[in-house]
Amino acid sequence: MHGDLLKQILNSVREGSTSVDEAMSRLEHLPFEALDFANVDHHRAMRCGFPEVIFCPGKTAPQVATIFSRLAAAGGNVLATRATAEQYAAVRAGHGSAEFFESARCITLRQTPAKPSTGVIALVTGGTSDMPVIEEARVTCEIMDQRTQKFYDVGVAGIHRLLSQSRELRAARVVIVAAGMEGALASVVGGLVDAPVIAVPTSIGYGAHFQGLAPLLTMLNSCATGVAVVNIDNGFGAGFLASRINRLAEGASG
Amino acid sequence: MHGDLLKQILNSVREGSTSVDEAMSRLEHLPFEALDFANVDHHRAMRCGFPEVIFCPGKTAPQVATIFSRLAAAGGNVLATRATAEQYAAVRAGHGSAEFFESARCITLRQTPAKPSTGVIALVTGGTSDMPVIEEARVTCEIMDQRTQKFYDVGVAGIHRLLSQSRELRAARVVIVAAGMEGALASVVGGLVDAPVIAVPTSIGYGAHFQGLAPLLTMLNSCATGVAVVNIDNGFGAGFLASRINRLAEGASG
Amino acid sequence: MHGDLLKQILNSVREGSTSVDEAMSRLEHLPFEALDFANVDHHRAMRCGFPEVIFCPGKTAPQVATIFSRLAAAGGNVLATRATAEQYAAVRAGHGSAEFFESARCITLRQTPAKPSTGVIALVTGGTSDMPVIEEARVTCEIMDQRTQKFYDVGVAGIHRLLSQSRELRAARVVIVAAGMEGALASVVGGLVDAPVIAVPTSIGYGAHFQGLAPLLTMLNSCATGVAVVNIDNGFGAGFLASRINRLAEGASG
Amino acid sequence: MHGDLLKQILNSVREGSTSVDEAMSRLEHLPFEALDFANVDHHRAMRCGFPEVIFCPGKTAPQVATIFSRLAAAGGNVLATRATAEQYAAVRAGHGSAEFFESARCITLRQTPAKPSTGVIALVTGGTSDMPVIEEARVTCEIMDQRTQKFYDVGVAGIHRLLSQSRELRAARVVIVAAGMEGALASVVGGLVDAPVIAVPTSIGYGAHFQGLAPLLTMLNSCATGVAVVNIDNGFGAGFLASRINRLAEGASG
Amino acid sequence: MHGDLLKQILNSVREGSTSVDEAMSRLEHLPFEALDFANVDHHRAMRCGFPEVIFCPGKTAPQVATIFSRLAAAGGNVLATRATAEQYAAVRAGHGSAEFFESARCITLRQTPAKPSTGVIALVTGGTSDMPVIEEARVTCEIMDQRTQKFYDVGVAGIHRLLSQSRELRAARVVIVAAGMEGALASVVGGLVDAPVIAVPTSIGYGAHFQGLAPLLTMLNSCATGVAVVNIDNGFGAGFLASRINRLAEGASG
Amino acid sequence: MHGDLLKQILNSVREGSTSVDEAMSRLEHLPFEALDFANVDHHRAMRCGFPEVIFCPGKTAPQVATIFSRLAAAGGNVLATRATAEQYAAVRAGHGSAEFFESARCITLRQTPAKPSTGVIALVTGGTSDMPVIEEARVTCEIMDQRTQKFYDVGVAGIHRLLSQSRELRAARVVIVAAGMEGALASVVGGLVDAPVIAVPTSIGYGAHFQGLAPLLTMLNSCATGVAVVNIDNGFGAGFLASRINRLAEGASG
Amino acid sequence: MHGDLLKQILNSVREGSTSVDEAMSRLEHLPFEALDFANVDHHRAMRCGFPEVIFCPGKTAPQVATIFSRLAAAGGNVLATRATAEQYAAVRAGHGSAEFFESARCITLRQTPAKPSTGVIALVTGGTSDMPVIEEARVTCEIMDQRTQKFYDVGVAGIHRLLSQSRELRAARVVIVAAGMEGALASVVGGLVDAPVIAVPTSIGYGAHFQGLAPLLTMLNSCATGVAVVNIDNGFGAGFLASRINRLAEGASG
Amino acid sequence: MHGDLLKQILNSVREGSTSVDEAMSRLEHLPFEALDFANVDHHRAMRCGFPEVIFCPGKTAPQVATIFSRLAAAGGNVLATRATAEQYAAVRAGHGSAEFFESARCITLRQTPAKPSTGVIALVTGGTSDMPVIEEARVTCEIMDQRTQKFYDVGVAGIHRLLSQSRELRAARVVIVAAGMEGALASVVGGLVDAPVIAVPTSIGYGAHFQGLAPLLTMLNSCATGVAVVNIDNGFGAGFLASRINRLAEGASG
């Protein structure tokens, strides 16, 4: 669109119907994205597999449904996070094939054929109460065409559960660790694998846990190398970043 | 002394030289400890092996030396923590056999024959920078006649170092874990052993470590059972408590 | 390398140049103790009296019931903490003899004959509002076959209540102190007894109490020796650790 | 409006229809007390015993000396807090009778005859390292003509030291408690006495003490009634307020 | 002293040696401005356009209605912030023309003719969830007769949206930026414009957002010059201050 | 009771039926309070006017009613704080004359004739939302026979409201200041009066107020002398301490 | 420069030596600022009076001198903040007329003729220790050609000092308040004036002051309207923003 | 149990009923991977390019030199972080070709031929004071054979500097953003690129910056997707993780 406008201006310069000074003046008034930036967005919109994402809290069910439909119209996959059953009902009215992942609190709509990645993203979690967070990561990875493998309930209090699966864990390309309580799992996993580790502190705990502050600090101070951290309970952010990294490794980006 | 006073009052009642009312009035003015409490202290002072302890910071070298001598006069062992070389010099002038543990920053004077415990207190630490803290615990344990065993430099980032010694570790009666950085070591050790675990967060770290807050929170939130925590860098407190527990197990206390 | 070493050992066993016992001995010294670890768990499961524990929050009543039954099938005692009446109802449907301790918010199932300990664990608390926490500790101790003695409602604002019972208190083997508000009780008790003191800050308070932060800091900074701290409101953790310590003293462990 | 009113009053004075006394009385009831406020300060300056106070940090020695001389010129007592030896030297050059209290870090100049109060302010402190703070309180009380009594080194870890002096302590009119570490002393004292208790948390401690935050929270959450708190290390503030209260009780104010 | 001075002035007025004007002039220079202060409030009440404001939380609907009516009686505009629909209903019963801005949670009553400012206050916000805060600012500005321009939903994650409007943005006289999440928008806007920027952190976020602490710190530390900050979610405060600044620029004040 | 026991022992010593050694042994087993301490409590219970106090949160209505009746039986006044209407209903069933102060959330029972103090306790508050806290202080003062005077709604944003009442305010013996928002009122009042000031931060505010942390810090750092602070929202504590101080001044205590 | 490039491209299009497609491709590779953005900077550089600013900490004296010279070469005024005497010495070597403001820790170089503003910026501060911060604000204002007026040492503990100058204070166009301790001054000033108030918390204080956190929270929660806050000790930021606002009022900007 | 199983396997090997390969296969499936774990470390040591790393603080110069030599003996590259000039001198004595990067505070020893990666790691930083942190990242990347590109001094306060390089920035495979002050740069960069972004908050700032807490929270709350965070000032951690990710993309790992 802006490209068209630019072309039109240049053509009229070429044809002499617009003077150079006039053209310069008009170009200066073009929004920034006219020349380059909007491409970014187009680029984004066109790269199938990278879904458009809706963060649902604070939106009414009809609002979510409306935004969902608008995004779906672009033809790519759609992901809504932190969604409620009520919001899902509103979405499903317009998109019968939209799926709801209750534990993950996510709605997805797949419109492109799935092309699972070769490499695997490992999903590691300490306890069953971290499930909503790691599941949000999993749903995010999968709508982005990533293969995932679950390593659930392998907390450090019974470290043999984790160690007994270390071979499979080390085969993963990227590892996401979601852990509440003291969050020590990220450090132990970081010491076991060579893959990049995305750590997600969860708000599961009580007392001096301070709604996730404890594992957040644990993970930021990890003595294991190769660990980076996202916000408390941000399973989506971890899944999105892990998917980006794995795509790099698949040669699908550059 | 108070016992004597009490006896004297009772005797004079018996002899009739003091009336019952007069005796009651005098007894009411006796300090509380007269009847029971001071015994506690006597009891304490007489139990050899439980050293009297001096916390050195904020005291001048002569002050430390004076207190040290006064405590030493009671005949038991003496321990001074967070001591400087200068304070040690002042102490040694009066007590040639006093020892200085530079890394632990402790001065000890042994005046009772050593009677090492049967059970062992394991001293576990994540990195060499936690040394001053774990050494303070070790010196405390040893002046209290406890056998100790070192498991130094077994941090979770290379967990096999810890696992390779888990058999010996599990043989300990009490375990002290001193760890800085993210402090995850306490949880991992807590998951490996059945012994009581005393966790000491250390102030070793930077950034979001906040001078020990990070491992403190980690340890308080440990998902491993059987773990309790002392103040940041409080190696003495951990050593003292571990010794008390081991004494219980040795049947030397009650 | 280890693979090679293993092959070499196995070959020499096959060839008879190494005996099975010799091979086992060599294999046992291989790092990471492949042969020993899983035993730990069995060991745990078999030691009657150490119950399996379920942390109920975030689990549905049917989930709690299912896990409870699975654990009960192992034959040992079972403990569920932070349970609701609804969760208890679900458990009782399958286990008629399961008990519910409303104040402690615990469900227990005793399947082994009770063998009360000789030594006593003292349960000290400052006010009636700390009841749920100290009761969680008590139920934990008792399902672990520990004798307990209550010293409830002896807060420092009326210190004579505590002092009048100091003789009995000093007779305990291990002391648990649960206190909210400013948590000073732990220091006072720590100054009165020689036994190990497990301090539990509670979330009872308001304003600058910050949901338990105030007594937590108080207890961590206690000037009394022999005090260690568990998480805010963690009555279970205190009871579990106190039981472990008392077992050591009873010679029931090693 | 007020201008009009004022003009009207002045005119009626001029005209003789309002007497000067009547005018003064009406003016005194005008909002904002134009006529009275500055008196406050004179009033203050003239009430002997209430010293003018200089907070020394961030001032050069000459600056302190200059301000000191200006205040001394008013004829009352002078107090400078947090003073250094160097600042004292500068002050003494002009005021040979000025005294320096090294531990309290205070300079005083007494210019009015001492009239010690009848009632006593008790000064209670947990350990020798809290000395600078409690001494600052003591010097403040004494330059304000208050009698004080020392109860030093009676920390809760050995509570019999405090209890053995409880009779004398209960005889005090006001009690100041300065305590570092966990600050539990304020609660215990608050439970023993009926007098108002001013609690001063001190910055003495380490680790999770956070430079006085721990005893500050302890004291704010005290379960004892009749306790109020001043800023960390604010011995002056406590001494000043205690003196004000005791003066009320002496009938010297009202 | 002032009493004396006052008497002296009054006497000299009475005696005729001082004129009333001279007396008034001298009295005006007496400290504390008895004659002027109350005027301030009248001054305030009379300056139309600066509304009287009611902060509704913690007030019942009838209370809000009563206060609203009392303020309305003064003839100026009235603004009530953080109002509920129920409170609005109570207000509307008495003031049929009062308006309710649901998203902004504001009730307004316009009683003076609108005189929109020449200069514009730009209202910039990062996401739709910051709407209630920026709308509170907008309603505040408008009831104070300020022209506003919306730059909504121009968060930094898609910075071209902001850049494409930078020309209009730079034309504003004052800029209000309301942003939650990480609050980076204030810095970016601060770097684009020369106008004063009032930054409002919002409580929109989760996890390590700590209810607005994250964007608050971001905005306070902004490396852009010309940015000042108001309390979290304080859209009213930002709107009020921006209006004051714009009035200065309009020459309507001074 | 204990006095009787003591007398009996002494008598039997006198009569020779008990030996001195036997007497000493029995005396050592008397609880501490036997000689002196219990008197304290008796003393307390008998001093009419100092009410027994019940902190209601976390107690059921029947529990509150039972404790209330037990305390009332002692004949003194009774105060219950943070009470609900339901708890009041339960209390009133047994004590028809018990009063409920809804805004203060207090129940009182007066059983001693009121003897209002001569001196006055000033109750100062910044805004109407601080009402519950200052009213809790007022009810506490009055059940303790203190005269009070209200200075409500005199916040610093319109400082003339406060200044216009400064004369009356300065006539008070003790001043309680309850303030939320930024809590600056305590400093301003502290600068105006010579009386002791008890400052109560309230939890009224939002955003960077952190539930009362902001005014708490403000008050602790007050540059005005003679100000001490109680916990956030602790109107009772302020009222109790102010009453104690005023009693000292009335000569009713000592 | 970029303008030239753009013109050149357009000319070659006009002349036919560059095709439209080629031109479009080249335009897409132009940096963003080509059309519009760089003007901003030019615009900035040319507006005399808005100085270029150097933040000195972490820079060596030669580095500061070099940057200073580079900025000076542009012909406008130069300001360096948080400068040391050593850094000044290095600057003065190259710029003999550069001035050093020791208390403000600022270096200035004036190269444009001073044109003092008509309106005045009031500089209000509570105590002499806040001097470096308010002086940094003053130097900033003055190098930006703003007239300033000092209201120093008018803290709220003696509020009459402030009130006695309220007439002059209310005449200012913008007010900067720098205050440490509890920072209440900002609220009191905010309640007195109609001008925009920029509040600067300072790090002057101790204990629960937390290096400026206390007055920062106070100022953010101010119940006075029209107050905004900059970072702790950020005198420069306050001065810069105040100058911007005053310029708006002077009609010098748009 | 495992002991039995092991014995059984060995016996069957000895007896020939199980082949060595079959035995190995079975042993490999034993829990805890005795046979595999140590390989990990060898694997690590042998992969040239992944350097062994020494964290220097708290180590003496000779200690650093000794550890450096031991690591160098393994033949790979060596990296020492947070090193001082004195520590470097000690290292260089033994390794003449060791290099010191003063700004980055790193010592490196390259022993393998450099094989620069194809893809580029972008190093973005807001100001010159963040240099030590971003340089630590750069040195880490380069000793790990990664190509890097500098985007220094492109802070958001002058966002055109960043935008003018966005094309190059978007060409990078991985992006590291180090920023102090408010840390908004990470969000802006995250909104511009598709590559994974590793954000490093730095401790550069003052006041409400709290030594890096402000940008840490900013980065954790970033509204841009694809951003993860490491500890404050942890340039090494960011460089290490970025290198791991880029290696994945280069197909050099798996």
Tab-separated table of C-alpha atoms in Angstrom, chain F residues 12-210:
chain	number	residue	atom	x	y	z
F	12	SER	CA	6.275	-26.564	108.055
F	13	VAL	CA	9.990	-25.643	108.091
F	14	ARG	CA	9.431	-23.573	111.178
F	15	GLU	CA	7.533	-26.415	112.771
F	16	GLY	CA	10.280	-28.805	111.866
F	17	SER	CA	8.030	-31.095	109.889
F	18	THR	CA	9.938	-30.266	106.735
F	19	SER	CA	13.739	-30.186	106.611
F	20	VAL	CA	15.579	-27.288	105.073
F	21	ASP	CA	16.845	-29.444	102.225
F	22	GLU	CA	13.385	-30.754	101.488
F	23	ALA	CA	12.022	-27.213	101.538
F	24	MET	CA	14.689	-26.054	99.155
F	25	SER	CA	13.884	-28.848	96.797
F	26	ARG	CA	10.169	-28.045	96.866
F	27	LEU	CA	10.790	-24.332	96.394
F	28	GLU	CA	12.853	-25.027	93.342
F	29	HIS	CA	9.875	-26.712	91.769
F	30	LEU	CA	7.511	-23.830	92.314
F	31	PRO	CA	6.627	-22.049	89.102
F	32	PHE	CA	8.311	-18.725	88.644
F	33	GLU	CA	5.348	-16.611	89.201
F	34	ALA	CA	4.799	-17.989	92.684
F	35	LEU	CA	6.696	-15.251	94.421
F	36	ASP	CA	6.326	-12.210	92.415
F	37	PHE	CA	5.136	-12.547	88.913
F	38	ALA	CA	1.558	-13.572	89.323
F	39	ASN	CA	1.130	-10.427	91.350
F	40	VAL	CA	1.732	-8.540	88.206
F	41	ASP	CA	-1.297	-10.059	86.641
F	42	HIS	CA	-3.412	-9.593	89.728
F	43	HIS	CA	-2.234	-6.076	89.799
F	44	ARG	CA	-3.278	-5.718	86.196
F	45	ALA	CA	-6.657	-7.298	86.643
F	46	MET	CA	-7.439	-5.058	89.598
F	47	ARG	CA	-6.508	-1.745	88.080
F	48	CYS	CA	-9.885	-0.704	86.791
F	49	GLY	CA	-9.873	1.232	83.583
F	50	PHE	CA	-7.188	-0.752	81.838
F	51	PRO	CA	-9.474	-3.004	79.880
F	52	GLU	CA	-8.809	-6.543	78.886
F	53	VAL	CA	-8.636	-6.645	75.118
F	54	ILE	CA	-9.723	-9.230	72.546
F	55	PHE	CA	-8.317	-9.180	69.015
F	56	CYS	CA	-11.235	-10.669	67.079
F	57	PRO	CA	-9.943	-11.683	63.625
F	58	GLY	CA	-9.671	-15.434	63.205
F	59	LYS	CA	-12.057	-16.134	66.043
F	60	THR	CA	-15.625	-17.387	65.568
F	61	ALA	CA	-18.500	-15.376	66.984
F	62	PRO	CA	-19.106	-17.908	69.782
F	63	GLN	CA	-15.400	-17.887	70.675
F	64	VAL	CA	-15.396	-14.106	70.941
F	65	ALA	CA	-18.537	-14.235	73.083
F	66	THR	CA	-17.033	-16.821	75.437
F	67	ILE	CA	-13.772	-14.937	75.931
F	68	PHE	CA	-15.708	-11.722	76.344
F	69	SER	CA	-17.809	-13.205	79.129
F	70	ARG	CA	-14.798	-14.642	80.921
F	71	LEU	CA	-13.051	-11.250	80.884
F	72	ALA	CA	-16.225	-9.410	81.872
F	73	ALA	CA	-16.532	-11.653	84.900
F	74	ALA	CA	-13.432	-9.974	86.351
F	75	GLY	CA	-15.448	-6.827	86.762
F	76	GLY	CA	-13.385	-4.421	84.674
F	77	ASN	CA	-14.159	-2.877	81.318
F	78	VAL	CA	-13.802	-5.023	78.218
F	79	LEU	CA	-12.704	-4.068	74.716
F	80	ALA	CA	-12.846	-6.187	71.569
F	81	THR	CA	-11.158	-4.838	68.440
F	82	ARG	CA	-11.624	-5.603	64.723
F	83	ALA	CA	-15.004	-7.070	65.544
F	84	THR	CA	-17.755	-7.872	63.056
F	85	ALA	CA	-21.459	-7.268	63.449
F	86	GLU	CA	-21.919	-11.017	63.774
F	87	GLN	CA	-19.399	-11.201	66.622
F	88	TYR	CA	-21.164	-8.302	68.304
F	89	ALA	CA	-24.508	-10.092	68.063
F	90	ALA	CA	-23.007	-13.072	69.873
F	91	VAL	CA	-21.540	-10.858	72.587
F	92	ARG	CA	-24.709	-8.865	73.099
F	93	ALA	CA	-26.696	-12.029	73.731
F	94	GLY	CA	-24.842	-12.337	77.036
F	95	HIS	CA	-24.079	-8.675	77.713
F	96	GLY	CA	-27.007	-6.480	76.793
F	97	SER	CA	-25.137	-3.304	77.622
F	98	ALA	CA	-22.172	-4.040	75.364
F	99	GLU	CA	-21.837	-1.366	72.683
F	100	PHE	CA	-20.744	-1.732	69.069
F	101	PHE	CA	-18.824	1.028	67.291
F	102	GLU	CA	-19.301	0.176	63.660
F	103	SER	CA	-16.781	2.502	62.073
F	104	ALA	CA	-14.182	1.636	64.733
F	105	ARG	CA	-15.067	-2.068	64.510
F	106	CYS	CA	-14.975	-2.230	68.333
F	107	ILE	CA	-17.175	-3.758	71.024
F	108	THR	CA	-16.947	-2.283	74.529
F	109	LEU	CA	-18.463	-3.129	77.864
F	110	ARG	CA	-18.194	-0.504	80.559
F	111	GLN	CA	-18.481	-1.898	84.079
F	112	THR	CA	-16.649	0.793	86.025
F	113	PRO	CA	-17.928	4.337	86.430
F	114	ALA	CA	-16.332	6.706	83.899
F	115	LYS	CA	-13.717	9.077	85.334
F	116	PRO	CA	-12.663	11.226	82.366
F	117	SER	CA	-9.094	12.455	82.477
F	118	THR	CA	-8.298	16.144	82.889
F	119	GLY	CA	-5.880	16.282	80.027
F	120	VAL	CA	-7.005	15.675	76.476
F	121	ILE	CA	-5.770	13.286	73.809
F	122	ALA	CA	-5.987	14.904	70.371
F	123	LEU	CA	-7.093	12.647	67.528
F	124	VAL	CA	-5.827	13.993	64.204
F	125	THR	CA	-6.549	12.471	60.830
F	126	GLY	CA	-5.971	13.436	57.249
F	127	GLY	CA	-9.022	12.178	55.454
F	128	THR	CA	-12.342	10.510	55.984
F	129	SER	CA	-11.038	7.174	54.793
F	130	ASP	CA	-8.692	6.991	57.801
F	131	MET	CA	-11.795	7.024	60.008
F	132	PRO	CA	-11.843	3.350	61.067
F	133	VAL	CA	-8.298	3.622	62.382
F	134	ILE	CA	-8.661	6.864	64.299
F	135	GLU	CA	-12.021	5.727	65.656
F	136	GLU	CA	-10.416	2.532	66.956
F	137	ALA	CA	-7.972	4.781	68.774
F	138	ARG	CA	-10.790	6.939	70.107
F	139	VAL	CA	-12.841	4.026	71.451
F	140	THR	CA	-9.702	2.619	73.090
F	141	CYS	CA	-8.911	5.948	74.752
F	142	GLU	CA	-12.435	6.408	76.011
F	143	ILE	CA	-12.881	2.955	77.513
F	144	MET	CA	-9.624	3.793	79.323
F	145	ASP	CA	-11.286	6.943	80.732
F	146	GLN	CA	-9.404	9.411	78.568
F	147	ARG	CA	-10.924	12.598	77.248
F	148	THR	CA	-10.385	13.001	73.532
F	149	GLN	CA	-10.795	15.762	70.984
F	150	LYS	CA	-11.296	15.220	67.252
F	151	PHE	CA	-9.249	16.999	64.598
F	152	TYR	CA	-10.506	15.042	61.616
F	153	ASP	CA	-9.982	15.731	57.936
F	154	VAL	CA	-7.120	18.212	58.299
F	155	GLY	CA	-4.736	16.743	55.697
F	156	VAL	CA	-1.649	18.639	54.546
F	157	ALA	CA	-2.932	19.260	51.015
F	158	GLY	CA	-4.996	22.074	52.534
F	159	ILE	CA	-2.764	22.936	55.418
F	160	HIS	CA	-4.782	25.942	56.558
F	161	ARG	CA	-7.429	23.580	57.917
F	162	LEU	CA	-4.844	22.243	60.321
F	163	LEU	CA	-3.257	25.587	61.103
F	164	SER	CA	-6.561	27.177	61.936
F	165	GLN	CA	-6.916	24.713	64.802
F	166	SER	CA	-3.337	24.774	65.987
F	167	ARG	CA	-4.143	26.534	69.223
F	168	GLU	CA	-6.527	23.798	70.380
F	169	LEU	CA	-4.183	21.168	69.073
F	170	ARG	CA	-1.302	22.551	71.078
F	171	ALA	CA	-3.425	22.349	74.211
F	172	ALA	CA	-3.598	18.543	74.026
F	173	ARG	CA	-1.470	16.387	76.321
F	174	VAL	CA	-0.861	13.636	73.822
F	175	VAL	CA	-1.512	13.640	70.078
F	176	ILE	CA	-2.433	10.689	67.870
F	177	VAL	CA	-2.054	11.232	64.118
F	178	ALA	CA	-3.528	8.668	61.746
F	179	ALA	CA	-2.734	9.260	58.097
F	180	GLY	CA	-2.705	7.265	54.918
F	181	MET	CA	-1.599	8.442	51.451
F	182	GLU	CA	1.900	9.843	52.051
F	183	GLY	CA	1.471	10.299	55.820
F	184	ALA	CA	3.067	13.768	55.854
F	185	LEU	CA	0.558	14.935	58.422
F	186	ALA	CA	2.552	13.406	61.288
F	187	SER	CA	5.580	15.560	60.490
F	188	VAL	CA	3.569	18.747	60.200
F	189	VAL	CA	1.744	18.071	63.466
F	190	GLY	CA	5.021	17.082	65.117
F	191	GLY	CA	6.399	20.467	64.132
F	192	LEU	CA	3.419	22.307	65.621
F	193	VAL	CA	3.063	20.740	69.072
F	194	ASP	CA	5.196	19.993	72.107
F	195	ALA	CA	3.173	16.984	73.178
F	196	PRO	CA	4.251	13.431	72.432
F	197	VAL	CA	2.954	12.378	69.025
F	198	ILE	CA	1.907	8.784	68.299
F	199	ALA	CA	1.776	8.304	64.544
F	200	VAL	CA	-0.356	5.596	62.913
F	201	PRO	CA	0.194	4.944	59.233
F	202	THR	CA	-2.984	3.691	57.570
F	203	SER	CA	-3.386	1.360	54.630
F	204	ILE	CA	-5.440	3.935	52.721
F	205	GLY	CA	-3.867	4.608	49.342
F	206	TYR	CA	-3.046	2.825	46.108
F	207	GLY	CA	-0.186	2.097	43.748
F	208	ALA	CA	3.196	2.902	45.291
F	209	HIS	CA	1.504	3.095	48.655
F	210	PHE	CA	2.040	-0.619	49.140
